[in-house]
Coordinates of C-alpha atoms and ligand atoms in Angstrom, one line a residue:
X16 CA 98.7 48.9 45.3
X17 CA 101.9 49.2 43.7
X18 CA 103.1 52.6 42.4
X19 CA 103.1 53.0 38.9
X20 CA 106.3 54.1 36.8
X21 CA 106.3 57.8 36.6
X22 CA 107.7 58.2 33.2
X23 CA 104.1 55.4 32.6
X24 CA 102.2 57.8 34.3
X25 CA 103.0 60.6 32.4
X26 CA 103.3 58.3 28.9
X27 CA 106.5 59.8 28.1
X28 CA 110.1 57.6 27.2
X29 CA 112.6 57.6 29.6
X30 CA 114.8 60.0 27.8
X31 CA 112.5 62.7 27.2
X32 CA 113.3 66.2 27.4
X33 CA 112.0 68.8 30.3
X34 CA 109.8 70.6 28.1
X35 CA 108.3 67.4 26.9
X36 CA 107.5 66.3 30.6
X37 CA 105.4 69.7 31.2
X38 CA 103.2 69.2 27.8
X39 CA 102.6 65.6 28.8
X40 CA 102.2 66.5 32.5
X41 CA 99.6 69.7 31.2
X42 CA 98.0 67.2 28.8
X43 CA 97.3 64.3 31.7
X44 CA 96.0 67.0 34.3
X45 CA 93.6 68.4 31.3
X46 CA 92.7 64.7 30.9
X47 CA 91.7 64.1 34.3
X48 CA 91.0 67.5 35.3
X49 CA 88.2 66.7 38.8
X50 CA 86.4 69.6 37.1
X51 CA 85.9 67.5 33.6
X52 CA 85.5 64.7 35.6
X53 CA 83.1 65.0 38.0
X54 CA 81.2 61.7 37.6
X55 CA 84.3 59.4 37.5
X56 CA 85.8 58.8 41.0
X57 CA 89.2 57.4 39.1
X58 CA 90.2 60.9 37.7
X59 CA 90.7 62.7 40.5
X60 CA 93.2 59.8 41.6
X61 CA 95.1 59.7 37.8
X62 CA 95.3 63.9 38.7
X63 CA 96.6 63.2 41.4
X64 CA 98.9 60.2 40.3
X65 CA 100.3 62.6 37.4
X66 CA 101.0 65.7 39.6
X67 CA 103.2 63.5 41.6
X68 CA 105.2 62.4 38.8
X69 CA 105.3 65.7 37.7
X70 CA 106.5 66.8 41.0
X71 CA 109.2 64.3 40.3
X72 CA 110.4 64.2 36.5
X73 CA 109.9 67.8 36.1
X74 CA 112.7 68.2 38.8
X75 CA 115.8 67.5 37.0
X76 CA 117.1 66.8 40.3
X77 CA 114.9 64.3 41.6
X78 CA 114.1 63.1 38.4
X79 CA 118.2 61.6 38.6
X80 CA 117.0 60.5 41.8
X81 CA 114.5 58.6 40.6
X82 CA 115.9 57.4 37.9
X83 CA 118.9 55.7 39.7
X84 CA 117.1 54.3 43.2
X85 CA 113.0 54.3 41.5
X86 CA 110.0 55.4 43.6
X87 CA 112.5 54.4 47.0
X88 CA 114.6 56.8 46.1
X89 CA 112.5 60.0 45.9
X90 CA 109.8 59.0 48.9
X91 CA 110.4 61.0 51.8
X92 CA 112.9 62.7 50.1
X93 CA 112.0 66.0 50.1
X94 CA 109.2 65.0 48.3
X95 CA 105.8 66.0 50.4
X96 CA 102.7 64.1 48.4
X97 CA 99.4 65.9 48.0
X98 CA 96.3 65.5 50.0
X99 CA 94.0 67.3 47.7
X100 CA 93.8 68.8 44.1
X101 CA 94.2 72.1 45.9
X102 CA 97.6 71.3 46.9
X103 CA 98.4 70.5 43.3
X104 CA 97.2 73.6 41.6
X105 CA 99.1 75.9 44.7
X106 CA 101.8 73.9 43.5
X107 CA 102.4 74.2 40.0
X108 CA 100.4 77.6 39.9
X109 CA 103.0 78.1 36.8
X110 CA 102.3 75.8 34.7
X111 CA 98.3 75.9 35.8
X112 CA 98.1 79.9 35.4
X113 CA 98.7 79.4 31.7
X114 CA 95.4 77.1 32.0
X115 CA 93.4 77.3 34.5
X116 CA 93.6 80.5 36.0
X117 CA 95.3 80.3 39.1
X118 CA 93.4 78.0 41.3
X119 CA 90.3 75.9 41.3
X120 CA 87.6 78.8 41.7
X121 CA 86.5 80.7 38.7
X122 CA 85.3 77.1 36.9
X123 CA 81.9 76.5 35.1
X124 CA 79.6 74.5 36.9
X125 CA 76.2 74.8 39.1
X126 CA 75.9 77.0 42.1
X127 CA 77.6 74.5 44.6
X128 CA 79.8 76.5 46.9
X129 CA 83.0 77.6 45.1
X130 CA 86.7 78.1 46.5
X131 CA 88.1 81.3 45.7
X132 CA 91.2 81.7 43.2
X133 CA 94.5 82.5 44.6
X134 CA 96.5 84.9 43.8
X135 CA 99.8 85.9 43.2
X136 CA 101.1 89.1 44.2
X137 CA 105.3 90.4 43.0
X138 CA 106.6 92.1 45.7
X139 CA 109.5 93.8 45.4
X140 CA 111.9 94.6 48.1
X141 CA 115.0 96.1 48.7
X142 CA 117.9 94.0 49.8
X143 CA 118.6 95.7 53.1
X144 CA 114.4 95.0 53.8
X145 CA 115.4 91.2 52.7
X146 CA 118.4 90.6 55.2
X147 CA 116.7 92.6 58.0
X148 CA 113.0 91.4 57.8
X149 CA 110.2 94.3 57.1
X150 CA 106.7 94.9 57.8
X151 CA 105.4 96.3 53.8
X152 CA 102.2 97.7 52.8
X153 CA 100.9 96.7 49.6
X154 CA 97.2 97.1 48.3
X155 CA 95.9 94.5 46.1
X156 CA 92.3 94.1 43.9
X157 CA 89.9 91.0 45.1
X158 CA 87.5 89.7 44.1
X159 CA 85.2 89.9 46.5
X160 CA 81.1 89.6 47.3
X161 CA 78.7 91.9 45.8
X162 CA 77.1 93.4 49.0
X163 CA 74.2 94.1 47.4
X164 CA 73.1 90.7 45.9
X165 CA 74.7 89.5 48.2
X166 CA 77.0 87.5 45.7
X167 CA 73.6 86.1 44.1
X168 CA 73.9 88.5 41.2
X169 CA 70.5 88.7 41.0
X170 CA 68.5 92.3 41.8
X171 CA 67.4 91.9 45.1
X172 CA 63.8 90.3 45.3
X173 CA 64.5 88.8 42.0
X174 CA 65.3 85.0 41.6
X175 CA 67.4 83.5 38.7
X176 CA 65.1 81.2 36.6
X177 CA 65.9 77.8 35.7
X178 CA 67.5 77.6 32.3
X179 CA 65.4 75.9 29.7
X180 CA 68.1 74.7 27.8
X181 CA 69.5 72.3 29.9
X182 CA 66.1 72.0 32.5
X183 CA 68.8 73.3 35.3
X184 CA 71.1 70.6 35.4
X185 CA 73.9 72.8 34.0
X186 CA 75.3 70.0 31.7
X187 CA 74.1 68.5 28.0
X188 CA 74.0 64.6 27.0
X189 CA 76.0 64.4 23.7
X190 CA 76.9 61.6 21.5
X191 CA 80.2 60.8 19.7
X192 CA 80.4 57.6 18.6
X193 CA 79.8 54.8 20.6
X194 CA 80.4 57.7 23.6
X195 CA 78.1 59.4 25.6
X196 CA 79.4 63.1 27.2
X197 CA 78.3 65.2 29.6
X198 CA 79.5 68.8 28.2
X199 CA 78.5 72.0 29.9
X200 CA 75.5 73.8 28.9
X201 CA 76.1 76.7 26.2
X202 CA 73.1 78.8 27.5
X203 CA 73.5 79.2 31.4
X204 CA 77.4 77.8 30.6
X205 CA 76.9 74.8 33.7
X206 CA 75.1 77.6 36.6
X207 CA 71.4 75.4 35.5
X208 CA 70.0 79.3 36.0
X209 CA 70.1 82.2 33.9
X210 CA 70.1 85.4 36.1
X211 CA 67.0 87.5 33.9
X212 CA 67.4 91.0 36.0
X213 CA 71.1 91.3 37.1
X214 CA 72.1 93.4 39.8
X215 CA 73.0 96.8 39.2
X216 CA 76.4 96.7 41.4
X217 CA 78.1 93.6 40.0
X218 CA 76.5 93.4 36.7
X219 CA 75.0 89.8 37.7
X220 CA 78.4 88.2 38.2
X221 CA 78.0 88.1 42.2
X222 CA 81.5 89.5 43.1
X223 CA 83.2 93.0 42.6
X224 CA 86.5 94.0 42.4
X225 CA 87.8 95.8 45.5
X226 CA 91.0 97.2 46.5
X227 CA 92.2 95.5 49.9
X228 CA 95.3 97.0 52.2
X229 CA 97.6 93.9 53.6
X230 CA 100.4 94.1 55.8
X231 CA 102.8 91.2 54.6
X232 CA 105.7 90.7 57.0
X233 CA 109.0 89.7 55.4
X234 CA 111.3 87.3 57.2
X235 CA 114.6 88.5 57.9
X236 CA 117.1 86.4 55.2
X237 CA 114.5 85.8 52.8
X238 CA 115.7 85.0 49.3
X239 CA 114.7 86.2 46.1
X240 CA 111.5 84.5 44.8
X241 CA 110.4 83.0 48.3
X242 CA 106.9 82.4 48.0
X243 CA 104.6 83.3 51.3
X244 CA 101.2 82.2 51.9
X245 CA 98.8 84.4 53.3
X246 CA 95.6 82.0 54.1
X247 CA 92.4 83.5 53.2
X248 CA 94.0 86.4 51.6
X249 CA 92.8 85.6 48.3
X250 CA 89.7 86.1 46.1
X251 CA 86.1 85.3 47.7
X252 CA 84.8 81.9 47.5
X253 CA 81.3 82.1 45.6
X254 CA 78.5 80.3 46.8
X255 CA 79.6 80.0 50.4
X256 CA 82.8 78.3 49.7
X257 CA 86.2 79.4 50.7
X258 CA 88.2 82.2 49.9
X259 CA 91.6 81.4 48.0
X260 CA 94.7 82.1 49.2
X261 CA 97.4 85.2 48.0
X262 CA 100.8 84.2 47.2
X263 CA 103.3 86.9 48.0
X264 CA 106.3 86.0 45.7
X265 CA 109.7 88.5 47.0
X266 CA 111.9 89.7 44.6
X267 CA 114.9 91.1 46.3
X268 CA 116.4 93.7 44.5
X269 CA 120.4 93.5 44.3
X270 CA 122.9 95.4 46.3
X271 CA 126.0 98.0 45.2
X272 CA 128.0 96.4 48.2
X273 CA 127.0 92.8 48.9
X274 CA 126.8 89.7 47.1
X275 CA 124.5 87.0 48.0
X276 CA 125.1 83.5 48.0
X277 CA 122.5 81.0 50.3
X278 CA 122.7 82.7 53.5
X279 CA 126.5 83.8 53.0
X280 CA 127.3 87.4 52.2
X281 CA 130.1 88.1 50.1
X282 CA 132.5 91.4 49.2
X283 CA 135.6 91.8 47.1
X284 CA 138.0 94.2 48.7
X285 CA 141.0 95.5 46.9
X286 CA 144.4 95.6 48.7
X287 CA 147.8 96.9 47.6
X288 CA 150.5 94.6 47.2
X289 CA 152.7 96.2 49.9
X290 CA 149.5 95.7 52.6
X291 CA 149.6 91.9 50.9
X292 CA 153.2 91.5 51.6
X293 CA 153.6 93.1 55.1
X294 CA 150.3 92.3 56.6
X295 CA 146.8 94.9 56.9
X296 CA 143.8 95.8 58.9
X297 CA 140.6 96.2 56.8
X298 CA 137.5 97.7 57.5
X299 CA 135.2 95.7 56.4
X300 CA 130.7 96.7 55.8
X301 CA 128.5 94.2 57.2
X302 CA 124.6 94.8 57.5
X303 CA 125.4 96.1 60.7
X304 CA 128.6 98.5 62.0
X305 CA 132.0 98.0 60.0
X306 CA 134.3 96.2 61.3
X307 CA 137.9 95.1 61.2
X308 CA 139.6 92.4 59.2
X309 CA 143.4 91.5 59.8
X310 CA 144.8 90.6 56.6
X311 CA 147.8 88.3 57.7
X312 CA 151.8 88.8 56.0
X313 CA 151.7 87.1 52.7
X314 CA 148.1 86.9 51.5
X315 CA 147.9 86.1 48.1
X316 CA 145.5 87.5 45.6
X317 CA 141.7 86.0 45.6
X318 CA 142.0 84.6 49.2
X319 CA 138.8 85.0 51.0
X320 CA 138.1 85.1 54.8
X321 CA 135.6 83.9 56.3
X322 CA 133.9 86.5 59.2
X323 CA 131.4 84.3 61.0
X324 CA 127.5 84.9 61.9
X325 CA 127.8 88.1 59.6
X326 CA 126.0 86.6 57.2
X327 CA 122.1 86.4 56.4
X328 CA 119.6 84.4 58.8
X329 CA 118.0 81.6 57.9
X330 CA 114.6 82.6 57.8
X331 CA 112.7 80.7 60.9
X332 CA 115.9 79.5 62.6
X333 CA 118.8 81.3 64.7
X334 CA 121.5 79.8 62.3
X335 CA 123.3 83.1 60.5
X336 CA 125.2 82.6 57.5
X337 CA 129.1 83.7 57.5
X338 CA 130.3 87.2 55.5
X339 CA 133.1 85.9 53.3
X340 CA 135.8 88.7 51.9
X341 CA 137.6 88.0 48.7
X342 CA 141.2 90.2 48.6
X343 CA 142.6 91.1 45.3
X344 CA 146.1 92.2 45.0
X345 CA 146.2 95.5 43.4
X346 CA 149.6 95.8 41.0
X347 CA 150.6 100.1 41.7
X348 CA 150.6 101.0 38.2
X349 CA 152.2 104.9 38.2
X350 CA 155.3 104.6 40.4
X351 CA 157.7 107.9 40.9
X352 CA 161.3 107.5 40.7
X353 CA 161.9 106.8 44.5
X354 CA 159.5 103.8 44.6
X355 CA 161.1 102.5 41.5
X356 CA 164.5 102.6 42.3
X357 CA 163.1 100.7 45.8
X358 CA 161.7 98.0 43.9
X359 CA 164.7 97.4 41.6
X360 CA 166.8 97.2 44.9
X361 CA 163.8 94.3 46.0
X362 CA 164.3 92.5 43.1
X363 CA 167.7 92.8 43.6
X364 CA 167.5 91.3 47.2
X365 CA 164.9 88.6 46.1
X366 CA 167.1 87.5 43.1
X367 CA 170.1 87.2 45.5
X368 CA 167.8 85.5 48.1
X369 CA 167.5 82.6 45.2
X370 CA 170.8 82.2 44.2
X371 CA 171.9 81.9 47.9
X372 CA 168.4 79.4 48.1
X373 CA 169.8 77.9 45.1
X374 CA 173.2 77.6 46.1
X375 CA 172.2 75.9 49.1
X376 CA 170.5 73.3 47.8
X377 CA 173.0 72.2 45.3
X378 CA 175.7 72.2 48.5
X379 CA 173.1 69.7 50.3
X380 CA 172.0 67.6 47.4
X381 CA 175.8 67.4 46.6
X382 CA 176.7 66.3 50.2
X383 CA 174.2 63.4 50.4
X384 CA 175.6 62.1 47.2
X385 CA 179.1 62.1 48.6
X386 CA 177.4 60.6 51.7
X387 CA 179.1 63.9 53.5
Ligands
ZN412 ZN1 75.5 92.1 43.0
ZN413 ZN1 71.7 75.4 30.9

């Protein structure tokens, strides 16, 4: 079948802004939401059809990618494709947070086994911890199975009854218009069971919250807001399904000394304009043990050198990034009487050096003309 237009998909023109793209994007994935849709076998398809284009337009990027070379430009290209609505809401968690709640779990809907939400967890680390790679602590609030109902909700020896409203189905026929719609049931809101003696632990909702310890380990070179995904980490499935995943997003603070750029590390070192002219060893920081940079004769203000390897790694590879120095040429600003009268005598020197330059050039130019 052939792919439709994305800009189709998503029913927006072809000049439409960013912010545009997201509401029609949020729009089409409330549209064909699986969870709305659970009897039409098309939606989860269209939900998935949108997220793609999502994927696309909403990345200015790729969306100039697209728009130049079409759907043959932006296959394989980075893009991955998504094998399940899963995929989509780990995704675009931001734009589905807003809506959803994180993930799939914590929908409406009968007591078929539920996947647990995700969850996103801010972790803060220092920059050192960043470069380096760490092993951090951090204690986080799940969701997680009542023991004592065993996530039924219901006080042991006790059995939910079968909502009248609905007879247990969990959803209500309702007309509008020429339309018939399933909606979910008001009364047991889509369980098909009303829970008449809730347990005492949970409150009849199945799952408590529970503090849980995690070691996350932090790849050395990680950059700020690198996601990582610990599997399983996150809330309880209910029902018997799976449990969600947590999302450890790093925010690396920023440091006094170093400047980050990619993988590349970068300082700004001042230098005097004597140590410019006449040449100087620098010590340098790195993450590591200082070391020495040669500043050659004659470096000008605002060159940078390049130290290789002492850069960041590349999480997951044994590629470093380089440590680049910027110089700046410090002009001495309270001179005594000594170093003044020595730099009136340079001047002198220099200005006599260009006459003589001068000179010289007029004697050759002159000669050629004379054919000399
Ligand atoms: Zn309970
Ligand atoms: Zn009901």
């Amino acid at each position: 079948m052939a792919k439709r237009d994305y800009y189709e998909v998503l029913g927006v023109s072809r000049e439409a802004a960013q912010d545009e793209i997201k509401t029609a994007y949020r729009k089409q994935a409330f549209k064909f939401h699986p969870d709305r849709n659970q009897d039409d076998p098309d939606a989860e398809s269209r939900f998935k059809e949108a997220a793609e284009a999502y994927e696309v337009l909403g990345n200015a990027e790729k969306r100039q990618t697209y728009d130049r070379f079409g759907h043959q430009g932006v296959n394989g290209n980075g893009f991955s494709g998504f094998s399940s609505s899963e995929d989509i809401f780990g995704a675009f968690s931001d734009i589905f947070g807003e809506v959803f709640g994180f993930s799939a779990a914590g929908r409406g809907g009968s007591n078929r086994p539920r996947p647990g939400s995700d969850l996103r967890y801010n972790l803060d680390v220092t920059f050192r911890q960043a470069a380096k790679g760490a092993e951090v602590d951090i204690r986080i609030p799940v969701e997680q199975t009542c023991d004592t109902c065993n996530g039924s909700g219901s006080t042991p020896g006790t059995r939910p009854q079968a909502c009248s409203q609905c007879g247990g189905s969990g959803t209500m026929q309702q007309s509008q218009g020429f339309f018939r719609i399933s909606v979910t049931c008001p009364q047991c809101r889509g369980a098909g069971s009303i829970i008449t003696d809730p347990c005492g632990e949970c409150m009849g909702r199945g799952t408590v919250i529970r503090d849980k310890d995690l070691k996350v380990r932090i790849p050395a070179g990680v950059d700020n807001n690198s996601r990582l995904r610990l599997r399983g980490e996150g809330e309880a499935g209910m029902f018997g399904g799976p449990p969600g995943d947590l999302y450890v997003v790093i925010r690396v603070e920023p440091d006094s000394v170093f400047e980050r750029q990619g993988q590349n590390l970068i300082i700004s070192r001042e230098i005097s304009f004597v140590e410019a002219a006449l040449g100087h060893r620098l010590e340098v920081p790195t993450l590591d043990e200082p070391v020495n940079l040669d500043i050659p004769k004659g470096s000008q203000s605002g060159e940078v050198f390049r130290l290789r390897g002492l850069g960041l790694p590349h999480p997951g590879s044994s590629h470093q990034g380089d440590l680049l120095v910027e110089i700046r040429v410090k002009t001495p600003t309270h001179l005594n009487k000594r170093q003044e009268e020595l730099l009136r005598e340079f001047s002198e020197i220099e200005a006599k050096k260009l006459t003589t330059k001068a000179k010289d050039f007029f004697k050759k130019a002159k000669g050629k003309v004379m054919g000399e």
